[in-house]
């Protein structure tokens, strides 16, 4: 049983080594000659004008918030799904209550117009 | 400078077989550089059409590892394709400075080489090498896509000659110091 | 098509007091020669509102000064070519093109081109202004497209457009003085012309 976890660990280690190895090799092999003119902000060759602050629309925040909430909800459903067969009907009812509470939240967001992009 | 590029020539020379190590390292570094030339697409005029055709299916550029990039930060080749007007000269120099080393410049077409048919005009720069160092000149008006591909192959041959013992990362053109554009020399980086 | 073209021309001429069909129309498009600079705004407004010519295609000018012998870059072409043994021949004397029908005179012949996209028509307006006082009303209030067209005409030919929000150079570099497309423009060497 432990060997299964070792396999997972090796996978993770290989993935990290792949990415880190590429970055480390690049750092060792590339020339680094910074000077003031090279570090100026790129604006198609002209002198950069205007402010760098970008005003993001609030709808991005609302969608991200809803996504995170429902993503965590799904996360809770996964361990339930692997054990529901053993526990039986009680677990099913329990999850039904959980999902319906969160569905009420979704219905509220829907009615409030949070799901409309415009 | 990367540690390998800085220290390796000094460390490797006294070792037995150190010269072989250096040439092998040179070979592999140059191999990586020449087979992944990413041009900053700088199509200005008619040569841009031939350049686009070279990127497209029939004269596929991707098989050389040449992928067009929209930003100088991600590019290592500045492929000037077309007439350079004096008004464009300033942005070209800025963009050249914003490219990280090792950077190469290919002047494509008569206009980028010497001003071309518009040499006598009041507004045309007589060749892009008046403002930036050029590695390969490709003649033609416009050069056929095969000529552009041949020019890139010539640049690849030139890259293969780069050695980390000399200049470590700078192009052969920049090593010669034909135009000091790094801002470190006497010119102060002025156009 | 021909009838709508002629009808539009007739209505425009009727509306303006000092306009007439141009002596040399541009291809077969209706071309109107204005004689009063103040009429251009009235003509443009009428074209846009009544006749449906709401697409401004072009504002430019023609310099009728005639060919000049210049110093500077033009004369250099008659100097001996460095790589050839025989020197270049001087340019042959220029005769006016046949059919042009106009003697050379110090005027700038302004040209406006309007398009009616629904009925596929084009209308050209022409107006002569003196070269040393080339001023005419700007059409930016009626056609936003006139903004950069007029800036180009100002930069290259020196035509001032009164009422333009930002009449500055648009195509030439900052250190180029003068108006390059004028016939008497002599190019001064700048820092790029080593």
mmCIF file of N, CA, C and O in Angstrom, chain C residues 47-88:
data_model
loop_
_atom_site.group_PDB
_atom_site.id
_atom_site.type_symbol
_atom_site.label_atom_id
_atom_site.label_comp_id
_atom_site.label_asym_id
_atom_site.label_seq_id
_atom_site.Cartn_x
_atom_site.Cartn_y
_atom_site.Cartn_z
ATOM 1 N N UNK C 47 -23.999 67.741 -48.935
ATOM 2 C CA UNK C 47 -23.712 66.394 -49.423
ATOM 3 C C UNK C 47 -24.035 65.350 -48.371
ATOM 4 O O UNK C 47 -24.586 64.292 -48.669
ATOM 5 N N UNK C 48 -23.683 65.685 -47.116
ATOM 6 C CA UNK C 48 -23.857 64.688 -46.064
ATOM 7 C C UNK C 48 -25.326 64.529 -45.694
ATOM 8 O O UNK C 48 -25.828 63.412 -45.564
ATOM 9 N N UNK C 49 -26.019 65.676 -45.537
ATOM 10 C CA UNK C 49 -27.385 65.579 -45.010
ATOM 11 C C UNK C 49 -28.404 65.260 -46.081
ATOM 12 O O UNK C 49 -29.274 64.418 -45.901
ATOM 13 N N UNK C 50 -28.304 65.948 -47.214
ATOM 14 C CA UNK C 50 -29.368 65.816 -48.203
ATOM 15 C C UNK C 50 -29.088 64.722 -49.221
ATOM 16 O O UNK C 50 -29.971 63.994 -49.640
ATOM 17 N N UNK C 51 -27.851 64.634 -49.686
ATOM 18 C CA UNK C 51 -27.595 63.746 -50.809
ATOM 19 C C UNK C 51 -27.070 62.369 -50.389
ATOM 20 O O UNK C 51 -26.858 61.512 -51.220
ATOM 21 N N UNK C 52 -26.812 62.180 -49.088
ATOM 22 C CA UNK C 52 -26.389 60.859 -48.636
ATOM 23 C C UNK C 52 -24.923 60.552 -48.858
ATOM 24 O O UNK C 52 -24.506 59.400 -48.775
ATOM 25 N N UNK C 53 -24.103 61.568 -49.145
ATOM 26 C CA UNK C 53 -22.656 61.331 -49.298
ATOM 27 C C UNK C 53 -22.024 61.486 -47.919
ATOM 28 O O UNK C 53 -21.406 62.489 -47.607
ATOM 29 N N UNK C 54 -22.187 60.447 -47.092
ATOM 30 C CA UNK C 54 -21.715 60.607 -45.726
ATOM 31 C C UNK C 54 -20.355 59.956 -45.489
ATOM 32 O O UNK C 54 -19.951 59.760 -44.357
ATOM 33 N N UNK C 55 -19.664 59.585 -46.561
ATOM 34 C CA UNK C 55 -18.380 58.909 -46.407
ATOM 35 C C UNK C 55 -17.307 59.790 -47.031
ATOM 36 O O UNK C 55 -17.219 59.906 -48.240
ATOM 37 N N UNK C 56 -16.482 60.419 -46.193
ATOM 38 C CA UNK C 56 -15.404 61.254 -46.713
ATOM 39 C C UNK C 56 -14.224 60.355 -47.034
ATOM 40 O O UNK C 56 -13.665 59.719 -46.159
ATOM 41 N N UNK C 57 -13.853 60.296 -48.316
ATOM 42 C CA UNK C 57 -12.785 59.375 -48.692
ATOM 43 C C UNK C 57 -11.416 60.004 -48.599
ATOM 44 O O UNK C 57 -10.474 59.376 -48.150
ATOM 45 N N UNK C 58 -11.278 61.241 -49.043
ATOM 46 C CA UNK C 58 -9.932 61.779 -49.195
ATOM 47 C C UNK C 58 -9.957 63.293 -49.199
ATOM 48 O O UNK C 58 -10.860 63.893 -49.746
ATOM 49 N N UNK C 59 -8.943 63.877 -48.556
ATOM 50 C CA UNK C 59 -8.710 65.319 -48.699
ATOM 51 C C UNK C 59 -7.243 65.460 -49.068
ATOM 52 O O UNK C 59 -6.366 65.025 -48.331
ATOM 53 N N UNK C 60 -6.980 66.038 -50.227
ATOM 54 C CA UNK C 60 -5.595 66.213 -50.636
ATOM 55 C C UNK C 60 -5.498 67.457 -51.513
ATOM 56 O O UNK C 60 -6.471 68.189 -51.657
ATOM 57 N N UNK C 61 -4.327 67.699 -52.059
ATOM 58 C CA UNK C 61 -4.158 68.886 -52.892
ATOM 59 C C UNK C 61 -3.117 68.612 -53.959
ATOM 60 O O UNK C 61 -2.290 67.714 -53.820
ATOM 61 N N UNK C 62 -3.172 69.389 -55.028
ATOM 62 C CA UNK C 62 -2.221 69.277 -56.119
ATOM 63 C C UNK C 62 -1.483 70.595 -56.223
ATOM 64 O O UNK C 62 -2.097 71.653 -56.216
ATOM 65 N N UNK C 63 -0.169 70.528 -56.298
ATOM 66 C CA UNK C 63 0.633 71.748 -56.395
ATOM 67 C C UNK C 63 0.894 72.024 -57.869
ATOM 68 O O UNK C 63 1.551 71.252 -58.556
ATOM 69 N N UNK C 64 0.370 73.145 -58.384
ATOM 70 C CA UNK C 64 0.481 73.443 -59.807
ATOM 71 C C UNK C 64 1.665 74.333 -60.129
ATOM 72 O O UNK C 64 1.669 74.979 -61.156
ATOM 73 N N UNK C 65 2.683 74.353 -59.259
ATOM 74 C CA UNK C 65 3.797 75.258 -59.505
ATOM 75 C C UNK C 65 4.651 74.842 -60.687
ATOM 76 O O UNK C 65 5.335 75.636 -61.286
ATOM 77 N N UNK C 66 4.634 73.575 -61.031
ATOM 78 C CA UNK C 66 5.443 73.158 -62.177
ATOM 79 C C UNK C 66 6.788 72.626 -61.733
ATOM 80 O O UNK C 66 7.197 72.816 -60.601
ATOM 81 N N UNK C 67 7.502 71.920 -62.611
ATOM 82 C CA UNK C 67 8.768 71.304 -62.195
ATOM 83 C C UNK C 67 9.828 72.369 -61.956
ATOM 84 O O UNK C 67 9.933 73.332 -62.675
ATOM 85 N N UNK C 68 10.576 72.189 -60.887
ATOM 86 C CA UNK C 68 11.603 73.157 -60.529
ATOM 87 C C UNK C 68 12.950 72.466 -60.543
ATOM 88 O O UNK C 68 13.062 71.285 -60.306
ATOM 89 N N UNK C 69 13.990 73.199 -60.814
ATOM 90 C CA UNK C 69 15.338 72.656 -60.697
ATOM 91 C C UNK C 69 15.783 72.909 -59.260
ATOM 92 O O UNK C 69 15.884 74.035 -58.819
ATOM 93 N N UNK C 70 16.027 71.874 -58.543
ATOM 94 C CA UNK C 70 16.270 72.015 -57.107
ATOM 95 C C UNK C 70 17.732 71.772 -56.777
ATOM 96 O O UNK C 70 18.428 71.057 -57.466
ATOM 97 N N UNK C 71 18.182 72.331 -55.674
ATOM 98 C CA UNK C 71 19.443 71.897 -55.058
ATOM 99 C C UNK C 71 19.122 70.732 -54.144
ATOM 100 O O UNK C 71 17.976 70.384 -53.949
ATOM 101 N N UNK C 72 20.108 70.166 -53.571
ATOM 102 C CA UNK C 72 19.830 69.093 -52.623
ATOM 103 C C UNK C 72 19.742 67.749 -53.321
ATOM 104 O O UNK C 72 20.426 67.476 -54.286
ATOM 105 N N UNK C 73 18.877 66.918 -52.855
ATOM 106 C CA UNK C 73 18.893 65.527 -53.288
ATOM 107 C C UNK C 73 18.556 65.364 -54.757
ATOM 108 O O UNK C 73 19.078 64.499 -55.421
ATOM 109 N N UNK C 74 17.723 66.182 -55.304
ATOM 110 C CA UNK C 74 17.342 65.984 -56.700
ATOM 111 C C UNK C 74 18.534 66.212 -57.611
ATOM 112 O O UNK C 74 18.792 65.449 -58.524
ATOM 113 N N UNK C 75 19.320 67.242 -57.327
ATOM 114 C CA UNK C 75 20.462 67.511 -58.196
ATOM 115 C C UNK C 75 21.502 66.409 -58.088
ATOM 116 O O UNK C 75 22.217 66.133 -59.029
ATOM 117 N N UNK C 76 21.565 65.761 -56.920
ATOM 118 C CA UNK C 76 22.593 64.731 -56.759
ATOM 119 C C UNK C 76 22.416 63.612 -57.756
ATOM 120 O O UNK C 76 23.344 62.906 -58.082
ATOM 121 N N UNK C 77 21.214 63.401 -58.252
ATOM 122 C CA UNK C 77 21.031 62.304 -59.195
ATOM 123 C C UNK C 77 21.704 62.580 -60.524
ATOM 124 O O UNK C 77 21.939 61.673 -61.290
ATOM 125 N N UNK C 78 22.008 63.812 -60.831
ATOM 126 C CA UNK C 78 22.691 64.077 -62.082
ATOM 127 C C UNK C 78 24.202 64.031 -61.908
ATOM 128 O O UNK C 78 24.934 64.160 -62.868
ATOM 129 N N UNK C 79 24.666 63.835 -60.685
ATOM 130 C CA UNK C 79 26.111 63.681 -60.477
ATOM 131 C C UNK C 79 26.535 62.309 -60.969
ATOM 132 O O UNK C 79 25.731 61.405 -61.105
ATOM 133 N N UNK C 80 27.850 62.166 -61.213
ATOM 134 C CA UNK C 80 28.344 60.897 -61.760
ATOM 135 C C UNK C 80 28.103 59.770 -60.767
ATOM 136 O O UNK C 80 28.337 59.904 -59.586
ATOM 137 N N UNK C 81 27.647 58.656 -61.268
ATOM 138 C CA UNK C 81 27.409 57.504 -60.406
ATOM 139 C C UNK C 81 28.755 56.928 -59.988
ATOM 140 O O UNK C 81 29.639 56.756 -60.813
ATOM 141 N N UNK C 82 28.943 56.634 -58.702
ATOM 142 C CA UNK C 82 30.270 56.175 -58.267
ATOM 143 C C UNK C 82 30.709 54.860 -58.890
ATOM 144 O O UNK C 82 31.887 54.589 -58.973
ATOM 145 N N UNK C 83 29.767 54.016 -59.279
ATOM 146 C CA UNK C 83 30.176 52.707 -59.790
ATOM 147 C C UNK C 83 30.116 52.605 -61.298
ATOM 148 O O UNK C 83 30.341 51.549 -61.848
ATOM 149 N N UNK C 84 29.735 53.678 -61.958
ATOM 150 C CA UNK C 84 29.631 53.573 -63.406
ATOM 151 C C UNK C 84 30.612 54.541 -64.055
ATOM 152 O O UNK C 84 30.892 55.603 -63.515
ATOM 153 N N UNK C 85 31.118 54.170 -65.233
ATOM 154 C CA UNK C 85 32.086 55.065 -65.888
ATOM 155 C C UNK C 85 31.392 56.263 -66.498
ATOM 156 O O UNK C 85 31.867 57.383 -66.416
ATOM 157 N N UNK C 86 30.265 56.004 -67.174
ATOM 158 C CA UNK C 86 29.588 57.131 -67.839
ATOM 159 C C UNK C 86 28.681 57.827 -66.832
ATOM 160 O O UNK C 86 27.955 57.180 -66.100
ATOM 161 N N UNK C 87 28.699 59.153 -66.819
ATOM 162 C CA UNK C 87 27.821 59.846 -65.871
ATOM 163 C C UNK C 87 26.372 59.750 -66.322
ATOM 164 O O UNK C 87 26.085 59.544 -67.496
ATOM 165 N N UNK C 88 25.470 59.895 -65.370
ATOM 166 C CA UNK C 88 24.050 59.863 -65.705
ATOM 167 C C UNK C 88 23.704 61.058 -66.565
ATOM 168 O O UNK C 88 24.220 62.144 -66.388
#
